[in-house]
Short mmCIF file of C-alpha atoms in Angstrom, two decimals:
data_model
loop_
_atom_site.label_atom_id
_atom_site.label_comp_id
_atom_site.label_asym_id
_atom_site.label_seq_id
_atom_site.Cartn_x
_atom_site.Cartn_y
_atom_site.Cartn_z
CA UNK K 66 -30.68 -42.94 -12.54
CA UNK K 67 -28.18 -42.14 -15.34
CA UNK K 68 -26.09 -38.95 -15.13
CA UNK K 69 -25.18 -37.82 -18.27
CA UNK K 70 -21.81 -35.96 -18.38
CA UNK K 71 -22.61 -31.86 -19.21
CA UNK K 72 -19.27 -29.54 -19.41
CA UNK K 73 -18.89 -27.31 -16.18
CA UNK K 74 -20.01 -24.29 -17.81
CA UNK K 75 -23.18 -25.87 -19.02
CA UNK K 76 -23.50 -27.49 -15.04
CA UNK K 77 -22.97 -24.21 -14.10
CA UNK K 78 -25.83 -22.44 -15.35
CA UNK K 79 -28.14 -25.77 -15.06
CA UNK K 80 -27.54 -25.06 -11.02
CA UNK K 81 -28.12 -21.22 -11.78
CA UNK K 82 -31.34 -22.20 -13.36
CA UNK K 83 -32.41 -24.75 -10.73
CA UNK K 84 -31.54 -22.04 -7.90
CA UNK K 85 -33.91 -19.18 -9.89
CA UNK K 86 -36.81 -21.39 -9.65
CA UNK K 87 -36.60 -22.49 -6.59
CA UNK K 88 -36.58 -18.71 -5.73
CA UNK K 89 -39.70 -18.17 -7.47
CA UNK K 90 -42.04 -18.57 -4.68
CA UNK K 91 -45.07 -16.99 -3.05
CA UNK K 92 -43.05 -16.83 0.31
CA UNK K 93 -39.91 -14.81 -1.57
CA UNK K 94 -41.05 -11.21 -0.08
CA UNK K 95 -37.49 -10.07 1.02
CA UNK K 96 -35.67 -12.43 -1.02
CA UNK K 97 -32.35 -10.81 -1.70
CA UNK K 98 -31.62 -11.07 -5.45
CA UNK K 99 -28.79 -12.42 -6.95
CA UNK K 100 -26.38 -10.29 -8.61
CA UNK K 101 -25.31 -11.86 -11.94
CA UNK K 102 -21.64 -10.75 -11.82
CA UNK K 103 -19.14 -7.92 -10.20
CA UNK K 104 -16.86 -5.50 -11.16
CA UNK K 105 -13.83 -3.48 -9.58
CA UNK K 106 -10.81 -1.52 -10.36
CA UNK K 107 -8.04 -4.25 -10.00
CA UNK K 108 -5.42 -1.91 -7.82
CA UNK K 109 -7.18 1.36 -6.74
CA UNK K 110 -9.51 4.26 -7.82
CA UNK K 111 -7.06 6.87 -7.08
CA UNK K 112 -4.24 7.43 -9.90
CA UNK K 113 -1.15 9.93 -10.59
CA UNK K 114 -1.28 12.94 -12.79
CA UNK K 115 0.44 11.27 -15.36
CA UNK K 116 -1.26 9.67 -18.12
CA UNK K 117 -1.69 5.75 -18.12
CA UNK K 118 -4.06 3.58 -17.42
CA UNK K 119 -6.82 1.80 -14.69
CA UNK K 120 -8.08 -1.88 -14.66
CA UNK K 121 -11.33 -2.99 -14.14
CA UNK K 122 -11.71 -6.71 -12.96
CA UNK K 123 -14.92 -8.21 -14.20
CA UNK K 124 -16.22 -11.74 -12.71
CA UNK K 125 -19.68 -13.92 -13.10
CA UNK K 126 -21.44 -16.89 -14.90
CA UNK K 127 -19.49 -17.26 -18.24
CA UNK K 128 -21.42 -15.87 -20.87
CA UNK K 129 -22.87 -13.18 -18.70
CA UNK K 130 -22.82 -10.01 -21.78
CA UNK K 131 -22.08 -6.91 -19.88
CA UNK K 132 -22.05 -2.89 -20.96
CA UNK K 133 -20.13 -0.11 -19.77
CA UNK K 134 -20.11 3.31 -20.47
CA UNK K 135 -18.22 6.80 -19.30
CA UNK K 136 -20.61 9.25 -18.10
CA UNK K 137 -18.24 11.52 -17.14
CA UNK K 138 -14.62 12.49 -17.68
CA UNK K 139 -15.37 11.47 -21.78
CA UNK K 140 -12.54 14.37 -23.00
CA UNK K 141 -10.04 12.46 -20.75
CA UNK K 142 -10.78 8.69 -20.55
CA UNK K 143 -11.58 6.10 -22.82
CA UNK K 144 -12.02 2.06 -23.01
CA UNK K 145 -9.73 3.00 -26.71
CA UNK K 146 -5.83 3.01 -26.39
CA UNK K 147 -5.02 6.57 -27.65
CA UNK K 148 -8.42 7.93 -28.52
CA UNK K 149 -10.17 10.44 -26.86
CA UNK K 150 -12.45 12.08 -29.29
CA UNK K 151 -15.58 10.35 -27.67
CA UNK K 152 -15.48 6.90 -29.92
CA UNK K 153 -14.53 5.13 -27.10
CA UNK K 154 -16.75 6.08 -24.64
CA UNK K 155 -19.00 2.74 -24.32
CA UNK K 156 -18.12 -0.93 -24.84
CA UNK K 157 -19.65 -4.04 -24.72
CA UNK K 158 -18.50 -7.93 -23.45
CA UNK K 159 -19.19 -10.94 -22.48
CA UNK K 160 -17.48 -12.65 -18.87
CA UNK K 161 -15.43 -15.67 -19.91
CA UNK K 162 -13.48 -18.66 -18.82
CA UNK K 163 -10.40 -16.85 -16.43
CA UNK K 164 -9.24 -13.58 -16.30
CA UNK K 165 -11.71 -10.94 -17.47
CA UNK K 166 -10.35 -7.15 -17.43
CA UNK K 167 -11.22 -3.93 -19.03
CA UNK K 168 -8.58 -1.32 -19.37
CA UNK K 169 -9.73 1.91 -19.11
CA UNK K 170 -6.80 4.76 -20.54
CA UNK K 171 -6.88 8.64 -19.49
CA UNK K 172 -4.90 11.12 -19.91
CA UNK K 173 -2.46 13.33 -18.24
CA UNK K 174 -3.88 15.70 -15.80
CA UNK K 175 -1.74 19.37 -16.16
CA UNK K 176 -4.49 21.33 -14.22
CA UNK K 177 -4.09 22.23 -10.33
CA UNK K 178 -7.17 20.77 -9.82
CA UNK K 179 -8.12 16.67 -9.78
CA UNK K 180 -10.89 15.42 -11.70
CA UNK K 181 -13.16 12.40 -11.82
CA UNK K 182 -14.41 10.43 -14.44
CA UNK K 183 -17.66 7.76 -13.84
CA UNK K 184 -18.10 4.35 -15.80
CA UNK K 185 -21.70 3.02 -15.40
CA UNK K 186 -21.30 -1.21 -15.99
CA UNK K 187 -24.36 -2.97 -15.89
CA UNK K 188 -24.83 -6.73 -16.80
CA UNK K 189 -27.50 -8.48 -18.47
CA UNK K 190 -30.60 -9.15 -15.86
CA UNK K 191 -29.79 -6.42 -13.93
CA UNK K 192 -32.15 -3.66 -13.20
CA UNK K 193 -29.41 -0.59 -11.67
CA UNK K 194 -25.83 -0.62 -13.10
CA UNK K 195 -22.60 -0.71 -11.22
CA UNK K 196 -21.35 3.01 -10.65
CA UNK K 197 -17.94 3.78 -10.62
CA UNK K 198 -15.46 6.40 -10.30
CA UNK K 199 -11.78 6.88 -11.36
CA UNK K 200 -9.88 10.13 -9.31
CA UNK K 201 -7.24 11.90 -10.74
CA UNK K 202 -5.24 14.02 -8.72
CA UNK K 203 -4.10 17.81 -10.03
CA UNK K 204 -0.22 18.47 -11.15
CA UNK K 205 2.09 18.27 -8.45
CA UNK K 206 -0.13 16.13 -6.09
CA UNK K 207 0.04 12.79 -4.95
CA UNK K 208 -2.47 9.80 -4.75
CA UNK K 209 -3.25 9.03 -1.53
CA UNK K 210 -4.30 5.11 -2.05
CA UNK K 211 -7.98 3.43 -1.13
CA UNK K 212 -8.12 1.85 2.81
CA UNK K 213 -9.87 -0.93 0.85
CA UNK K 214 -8.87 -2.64 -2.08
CA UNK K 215 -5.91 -0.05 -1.45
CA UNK K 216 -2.29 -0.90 -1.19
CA UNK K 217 -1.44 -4.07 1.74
CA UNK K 218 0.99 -2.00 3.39
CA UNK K 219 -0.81 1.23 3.70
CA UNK K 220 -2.42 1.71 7.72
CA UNK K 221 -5.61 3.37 7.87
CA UNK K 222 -5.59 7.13 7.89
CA UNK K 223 -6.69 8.89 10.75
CA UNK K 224 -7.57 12.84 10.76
CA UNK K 225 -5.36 14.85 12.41
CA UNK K 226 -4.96 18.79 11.81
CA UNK K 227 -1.37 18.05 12.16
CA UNK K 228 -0.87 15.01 9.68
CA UNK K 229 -0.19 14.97 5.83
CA UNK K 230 0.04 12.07 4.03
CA UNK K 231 1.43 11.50 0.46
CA UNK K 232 2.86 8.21 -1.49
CA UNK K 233 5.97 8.68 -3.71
CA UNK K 234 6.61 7.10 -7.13
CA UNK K 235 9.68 5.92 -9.16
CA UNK K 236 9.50 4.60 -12.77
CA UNK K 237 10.30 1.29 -12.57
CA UNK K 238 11.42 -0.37 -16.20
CA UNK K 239 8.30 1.02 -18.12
CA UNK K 240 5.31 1.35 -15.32
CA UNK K 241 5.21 3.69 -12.44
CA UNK K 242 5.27 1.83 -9.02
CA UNK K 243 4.74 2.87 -5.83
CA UNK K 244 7.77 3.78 -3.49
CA UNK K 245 6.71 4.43 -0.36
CA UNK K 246 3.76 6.03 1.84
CA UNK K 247 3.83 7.91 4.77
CA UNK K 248 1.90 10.05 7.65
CA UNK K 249 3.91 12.79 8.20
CA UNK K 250 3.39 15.05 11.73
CA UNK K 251 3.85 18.47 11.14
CA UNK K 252 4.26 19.79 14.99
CA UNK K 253 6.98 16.59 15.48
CA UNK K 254 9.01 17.26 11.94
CA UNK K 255 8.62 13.63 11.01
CA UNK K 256 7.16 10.88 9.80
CA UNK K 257 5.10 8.43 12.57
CA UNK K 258 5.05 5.47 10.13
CA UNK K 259 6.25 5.12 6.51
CA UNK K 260 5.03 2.04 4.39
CA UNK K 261 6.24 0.12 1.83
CA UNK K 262 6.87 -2.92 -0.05
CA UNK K 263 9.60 -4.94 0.04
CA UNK K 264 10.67 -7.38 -3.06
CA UNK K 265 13.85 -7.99 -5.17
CA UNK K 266 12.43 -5.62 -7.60
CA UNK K 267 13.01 -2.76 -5.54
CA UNK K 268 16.41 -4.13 -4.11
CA UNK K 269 18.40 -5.68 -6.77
CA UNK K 270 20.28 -3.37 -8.77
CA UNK K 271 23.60 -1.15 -8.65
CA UNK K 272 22.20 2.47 -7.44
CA UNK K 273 24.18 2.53 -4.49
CA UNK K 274 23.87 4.80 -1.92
CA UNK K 275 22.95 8.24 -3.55
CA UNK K 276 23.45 10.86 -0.19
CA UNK K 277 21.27 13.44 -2.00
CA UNK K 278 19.74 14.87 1.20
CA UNK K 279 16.90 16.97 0.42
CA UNK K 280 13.35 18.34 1.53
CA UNK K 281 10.25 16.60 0.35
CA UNK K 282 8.61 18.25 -2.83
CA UNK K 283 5.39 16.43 -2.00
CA UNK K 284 5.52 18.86 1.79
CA UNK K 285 6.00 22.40 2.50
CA UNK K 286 9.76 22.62 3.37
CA UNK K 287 8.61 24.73 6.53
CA UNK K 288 7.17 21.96 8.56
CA UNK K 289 9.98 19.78 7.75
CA UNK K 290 13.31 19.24 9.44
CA UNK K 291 16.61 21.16 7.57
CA UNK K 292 18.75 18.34 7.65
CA UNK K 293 21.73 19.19 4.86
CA UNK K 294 23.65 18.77 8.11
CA UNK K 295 22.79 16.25 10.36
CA UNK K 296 20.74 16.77 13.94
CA UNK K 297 23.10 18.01 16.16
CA UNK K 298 24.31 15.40 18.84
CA UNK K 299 24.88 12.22 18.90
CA UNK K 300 21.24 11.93 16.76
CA UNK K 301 22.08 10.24 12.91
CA UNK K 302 19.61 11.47 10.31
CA UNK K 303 17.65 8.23 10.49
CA UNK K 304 15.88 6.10 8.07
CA UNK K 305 12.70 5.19 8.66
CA UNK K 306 12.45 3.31 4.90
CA UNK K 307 16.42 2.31 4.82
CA UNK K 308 18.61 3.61 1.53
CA UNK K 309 19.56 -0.12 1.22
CA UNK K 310 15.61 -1.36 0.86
CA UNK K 311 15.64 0.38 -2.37
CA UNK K 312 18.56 -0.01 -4.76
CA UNK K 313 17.18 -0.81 -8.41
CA UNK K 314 17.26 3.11 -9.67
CA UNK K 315 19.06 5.79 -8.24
CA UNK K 316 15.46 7.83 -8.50
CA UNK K 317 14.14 5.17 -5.86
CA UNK K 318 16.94 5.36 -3.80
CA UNK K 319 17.18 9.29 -4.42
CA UNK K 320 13.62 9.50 -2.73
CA UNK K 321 14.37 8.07 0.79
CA UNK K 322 17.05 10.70 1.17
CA UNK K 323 13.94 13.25 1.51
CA UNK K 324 13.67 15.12 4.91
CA UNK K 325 10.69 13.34 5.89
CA UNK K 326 11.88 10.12 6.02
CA UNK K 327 14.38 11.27 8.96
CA UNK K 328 14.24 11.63 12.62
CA UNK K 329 17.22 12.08 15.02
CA UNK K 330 18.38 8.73 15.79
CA UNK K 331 20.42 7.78 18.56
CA UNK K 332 23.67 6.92 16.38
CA UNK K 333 24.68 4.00 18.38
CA UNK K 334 20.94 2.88 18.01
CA UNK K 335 20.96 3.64 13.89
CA UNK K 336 24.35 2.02 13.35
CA UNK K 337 24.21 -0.74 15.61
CA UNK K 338 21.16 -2.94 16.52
CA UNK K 339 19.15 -1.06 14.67
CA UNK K 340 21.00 -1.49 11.64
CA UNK K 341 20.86 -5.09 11.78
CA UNK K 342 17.35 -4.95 12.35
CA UNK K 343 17.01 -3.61 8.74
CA UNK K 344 19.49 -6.08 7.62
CA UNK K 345 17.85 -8.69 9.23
CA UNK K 346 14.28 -7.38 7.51
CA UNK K 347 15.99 -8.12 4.58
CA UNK K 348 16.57 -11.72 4.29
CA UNK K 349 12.50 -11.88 4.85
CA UNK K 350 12.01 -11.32 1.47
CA UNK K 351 10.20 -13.69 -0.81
CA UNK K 352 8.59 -14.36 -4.21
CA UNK K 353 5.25 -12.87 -2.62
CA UNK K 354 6.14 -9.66 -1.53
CA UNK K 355 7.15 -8.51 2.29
CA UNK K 356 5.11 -5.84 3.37
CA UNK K 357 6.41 -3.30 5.77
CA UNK K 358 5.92 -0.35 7.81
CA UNK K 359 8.41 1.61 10.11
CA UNK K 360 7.47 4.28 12.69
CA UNK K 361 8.70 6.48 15.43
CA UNK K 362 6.24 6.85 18.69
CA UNK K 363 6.64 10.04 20.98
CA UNK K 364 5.15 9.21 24.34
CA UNK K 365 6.33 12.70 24.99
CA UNK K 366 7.89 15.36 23.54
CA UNK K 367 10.24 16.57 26.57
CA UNK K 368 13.56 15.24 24.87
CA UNK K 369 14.45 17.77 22.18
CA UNK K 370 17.61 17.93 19.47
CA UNK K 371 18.16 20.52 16.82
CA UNK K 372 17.85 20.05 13.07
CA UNK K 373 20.88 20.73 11.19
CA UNK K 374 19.30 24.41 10.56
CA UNK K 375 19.23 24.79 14.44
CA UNK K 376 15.22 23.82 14.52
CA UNK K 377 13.98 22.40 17.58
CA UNK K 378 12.69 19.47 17.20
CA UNK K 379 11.17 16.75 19.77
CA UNK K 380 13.00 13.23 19.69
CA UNK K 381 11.21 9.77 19.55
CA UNK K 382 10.71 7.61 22.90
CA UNK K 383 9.85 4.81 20.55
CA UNK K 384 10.90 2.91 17.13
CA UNK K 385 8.38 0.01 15.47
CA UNK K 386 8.16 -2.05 12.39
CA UNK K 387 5.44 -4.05 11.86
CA UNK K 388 5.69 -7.15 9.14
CA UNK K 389 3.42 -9.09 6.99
CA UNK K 390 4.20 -11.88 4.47
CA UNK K 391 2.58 -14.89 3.48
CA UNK K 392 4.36 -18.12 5.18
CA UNK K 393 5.04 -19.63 2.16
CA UNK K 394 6.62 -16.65 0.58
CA UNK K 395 5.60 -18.17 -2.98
CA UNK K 396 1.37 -18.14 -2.92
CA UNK K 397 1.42 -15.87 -6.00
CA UNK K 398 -1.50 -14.49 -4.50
CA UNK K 399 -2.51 -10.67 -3.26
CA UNK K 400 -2.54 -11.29 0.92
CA UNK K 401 -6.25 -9.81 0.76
CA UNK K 402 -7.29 -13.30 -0.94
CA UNK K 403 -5.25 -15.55 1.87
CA UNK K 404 -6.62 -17.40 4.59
CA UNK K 405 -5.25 -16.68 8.08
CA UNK K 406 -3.70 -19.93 8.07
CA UNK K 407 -1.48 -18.82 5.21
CA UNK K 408 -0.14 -15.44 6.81
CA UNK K 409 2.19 -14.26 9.48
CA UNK K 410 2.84 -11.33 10.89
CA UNK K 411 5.09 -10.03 13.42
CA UNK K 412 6.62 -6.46 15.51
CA UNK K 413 9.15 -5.25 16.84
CA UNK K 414 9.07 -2.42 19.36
CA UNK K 415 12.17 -0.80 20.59
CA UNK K 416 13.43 1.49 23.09
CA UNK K 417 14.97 4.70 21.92
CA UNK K 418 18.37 3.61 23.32
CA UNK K 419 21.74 2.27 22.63
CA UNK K 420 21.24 -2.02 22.53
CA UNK K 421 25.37 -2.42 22.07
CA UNK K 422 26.16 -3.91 18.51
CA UNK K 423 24.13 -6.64 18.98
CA UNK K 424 21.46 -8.73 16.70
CA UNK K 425 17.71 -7.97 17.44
CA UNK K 426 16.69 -9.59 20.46
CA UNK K 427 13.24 -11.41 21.40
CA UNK K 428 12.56 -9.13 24.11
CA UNK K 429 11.87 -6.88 21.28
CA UNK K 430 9.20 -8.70 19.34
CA UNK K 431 5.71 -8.97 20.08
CA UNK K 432 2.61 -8.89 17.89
CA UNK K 433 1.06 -6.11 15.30
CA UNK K 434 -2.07 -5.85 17.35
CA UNK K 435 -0.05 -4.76 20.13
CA UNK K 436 2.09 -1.93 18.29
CA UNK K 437 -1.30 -0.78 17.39
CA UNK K 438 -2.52 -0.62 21.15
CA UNK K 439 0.24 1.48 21.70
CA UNK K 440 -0.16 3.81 18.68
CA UNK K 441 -3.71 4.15 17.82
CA UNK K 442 -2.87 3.30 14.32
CA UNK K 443 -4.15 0.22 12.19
CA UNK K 444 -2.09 -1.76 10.12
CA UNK K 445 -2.35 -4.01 7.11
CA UNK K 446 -6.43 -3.17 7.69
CA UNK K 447 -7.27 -6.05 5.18
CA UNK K 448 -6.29 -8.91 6.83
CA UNK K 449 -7.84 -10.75 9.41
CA UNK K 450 -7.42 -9.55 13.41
CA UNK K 451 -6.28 -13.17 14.21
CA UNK K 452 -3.10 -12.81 12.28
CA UNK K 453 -2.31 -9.36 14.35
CA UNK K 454 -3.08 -11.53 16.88
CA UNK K 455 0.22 -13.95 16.71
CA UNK K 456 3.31 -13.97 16.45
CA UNK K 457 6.40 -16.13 16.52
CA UNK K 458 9.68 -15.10 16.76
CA UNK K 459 11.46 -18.09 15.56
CA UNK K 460 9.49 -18.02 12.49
CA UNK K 461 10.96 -14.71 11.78
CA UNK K 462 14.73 -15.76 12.54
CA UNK K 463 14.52 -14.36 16.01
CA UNK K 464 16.44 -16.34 18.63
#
C-alpha cells in the first residue's frame, strides 16, 4: 500500500473523521460525545475594580468556527477595545494553528457592590454552549483568586469565622500584578501564611527599604496589630513576605510594611538564621518563577507579647515556608502543565527560637506534605501529591 503524504491538519481531521464513524454504532447507548474544542479564562475569573482586561484561551481541531456572546454585564464588558455601547457584545472565530485567545475588556467598577458578567461560547457541532462568568469585585475590595486555574502559590482557603483573606496589587511597568496573598487570623493579629511569587521582576530594582509601617487598608485596623512601634520585648516586627523579596517599586515594597504581614519575632531568630533563610530563598530564583509561601503556626496561644499600642497579642510556636519551582528553573511553562518529574518542592519548619547566627540547617527541612500535616492547610493545590511528597535538601543548597 502507498501512503500518500496529507499535511497534519488535513491528517488531523481524516483521524477525527475515522473516529466519528467508528462511533456510529448500534451498541453506542452511553457513548460519551466528543467535545469539539474548550475554552477558559487564561489567569482567573476573578478581577480588580479597575478597568482592564480578561483572556479567554480557546483550543480544538483547527478550523473549528466558534461564537461567543455576553449575556450579561453588556454596559460593562465587551470583546471591542474601548466600546461599550453594545456593538461588541458577540463575536465570531475560527481555532487556528497555536495560540488562540479572545480578550474580553470591562470597565472600571466604582460601585460598593461586585458584579458579574456571562459569555456563552459555543462551537460548531455542539448542542449546549460553554457558560462562563467574569467577577468583578466592588471599590475598595480585593480579588480573592480561583483554587483552580488560580494563582500557583495561593493554598486552598479554608472557612474560618476568624480568617480574612485578601491579595494586594502593585502596578508593575504598565499591567497590574499580583503582590502578595494572605489568610489573615483575626483572634491571633496575624497572618498564618502569606503567598507570593518570587522572580527578578519583583526584586531587581532600586526601591530600597521604604520603613513606611502602616495598617492594612484591605483589613479593619481593629483586628490588626498597632505596630508604629515595635512589639515590646525582644519580639522584631517580623516579615512574613521579606522587604528585600520585593524591590522593583517603592509601592511593592511600601505594601509589605502593612501590619498584617508582622508577627513578634524573636529578634535573634529574625536577624540571624532566619534572616539567612530569606537570603538563602533568594538565590532559588529562576527564569520560571519560585513560588513561595511563609507562615507562622500557634500550637498554643499561652506565650503572649504586646503590640507597640500595648495590645496583647499571642506569639507563634512555629515559623514555615514551603517552596515550589520547576528543577530546571527555565521550562517556560505554568507548573500546572509540568510533570512531577519536572518539579521540586521543599519546607522548612522552624522552632520559634534563637538558632545562633548560623545558615539554615537540615534538621530544619522536610517535605510540603508534612508542613501541611501539621497545619491543616494545602499548598500549591495544583500539583501533584507526589511532589509534596519529596524532598531533597541538597537540591535546595542545604548542607
Amino acid at each position: 500500500m502507498i501512503l500518500r503524504k496529507y499535511p497534519l491538519n488535513t491528517l488531523y481531521f481524516i483521524l477525527c473523521f475515522i473516529l466519528t464513524l467508528s462511533s456510529c454504532s448500534d451498541n453506542s447507548e452511553g457513548d460519551q460525545p466528543v467535545l469539539p474544542g474548550q475554552v477558559s479564562w487564561k489567569t482567573t475569573s476573578s478581577v480588580t475594580a479597575e478597568a482592564g482586561v480578561a483572556t479567554l484561551s480557546i483550543s480544538g481541531a483547527v478550523g473549528i468556527k466558534w461564537t461567543a456572546e455576553i449575556t450579561a454585564g453588556t454596559d460593562w464588558s465587551s470583546f471591542v477595545h474601548n466600546d461599550f455601547t453594545g456593538n461588541g457584545t458577540t463575536v465570531q472565530g475560527e481555532v487556528k494553528d497555536g495560540i488562540n485567545v479572545l480578550y474580553l475588556y470591562y470597565t472600571a467598577n466604582t460601585d460598593t457592590e461586585g458584579r458579574t458578567a456571562i459569555i456563552s461560547f459555543t462551537f460548531d457541532g455542539e448542542k449546549e454552549p460553554h457558560t462562563l462568568s467574569l467577577k468583578q469585585v466592588a471599590i475598595g475590595q480585593s480579588v480573592l483568586p480561583d483554587f483552580k486555574g488560580g494563582y500557583a502559590e495561593i493554598p486552598i482557603y479554608k472557612q474560618d469565622a476568624n480568617y480574612v483573606y485578601a491579595t494586594h496589587y502593585v502596578k508593575l511597568g504598565n499591567k497590574n500584578v499580583r503582590n502578595y496573598s494572605l489568610c489573615f487570623d483575626k483572634a491571633k493579629k496575624a497572618a498564618l501564611w502569606v503567598a507570593y511569587p518570587l522572580h527578578k521582576a519583583y526584586t531587581n530594582g532600586d526601591a530600597g527599604r521604604v520603613d513606611e509601617w502602616n495598617f492594612d487598608p484591605l483589613f479593619e485596623s481593629s483586628f490588626q496589630p498597632e505596630l508604629f512601634r515595635s512589639y515590646k520585648g525582644s519580639y522584631d516586627r517580623g516579615h512574613q513576605i521579606p522587604s528585600a523579596d520585593r524591590q522593583a517599586t517603592d509601592e511593592m515594597n511600601r505594601q509589605t510594611f502593612y501590619f498584617s504581614n508582622m508577627t513578634p519575632q524573636l529578634n535573634r531568630l529574625n536577624q540571624d538564621m532566619w534572616g539567612k533563610l530569606e537570603d538563602k530563598v533568594r538565590t532559588y530564583n529562576c527564569e520560571d518563577t519560585l513560588y513561595v509561601v511563609t507562615g507562622a503556626y500557634f500550637a498554643n496561644t499561652s506565650t503572649t507579647t504586646y503590640d507597640g499600642g500595648g495590645n496583647l497579642v499571642p506569639v507563634p510556636t512555629n515559623y514555615f515556608k514551603v517552596l515550589l519551582r520547576t528543577k530546571s528553573g527555565k521550562t517556560g511553562k505554568y507548573v500546572s502543565d509540568c510533570t512531577a518529574s519536572e518539579l521540586k518542592t521543599i519546607g522548612f519548619w522552624v522552632e520559634h527560637k534563637s538558632y545562633g547566627n548560623v545558615q539554615p540547617p537540615r534538621s530544619i527541612c522536610t517535605s510540603v506534605a508534612d508542613i501541611e500535616q501539621k497545619t491543616g492547610f494545602t499548598f500549591f493545590p495544583t500539583i501533584p501529591d507526589e511532589v509534596k511528597q519529596d524532598y531533597n535538601p541538597t537540591d535546595w543548597n542545604i548542607n
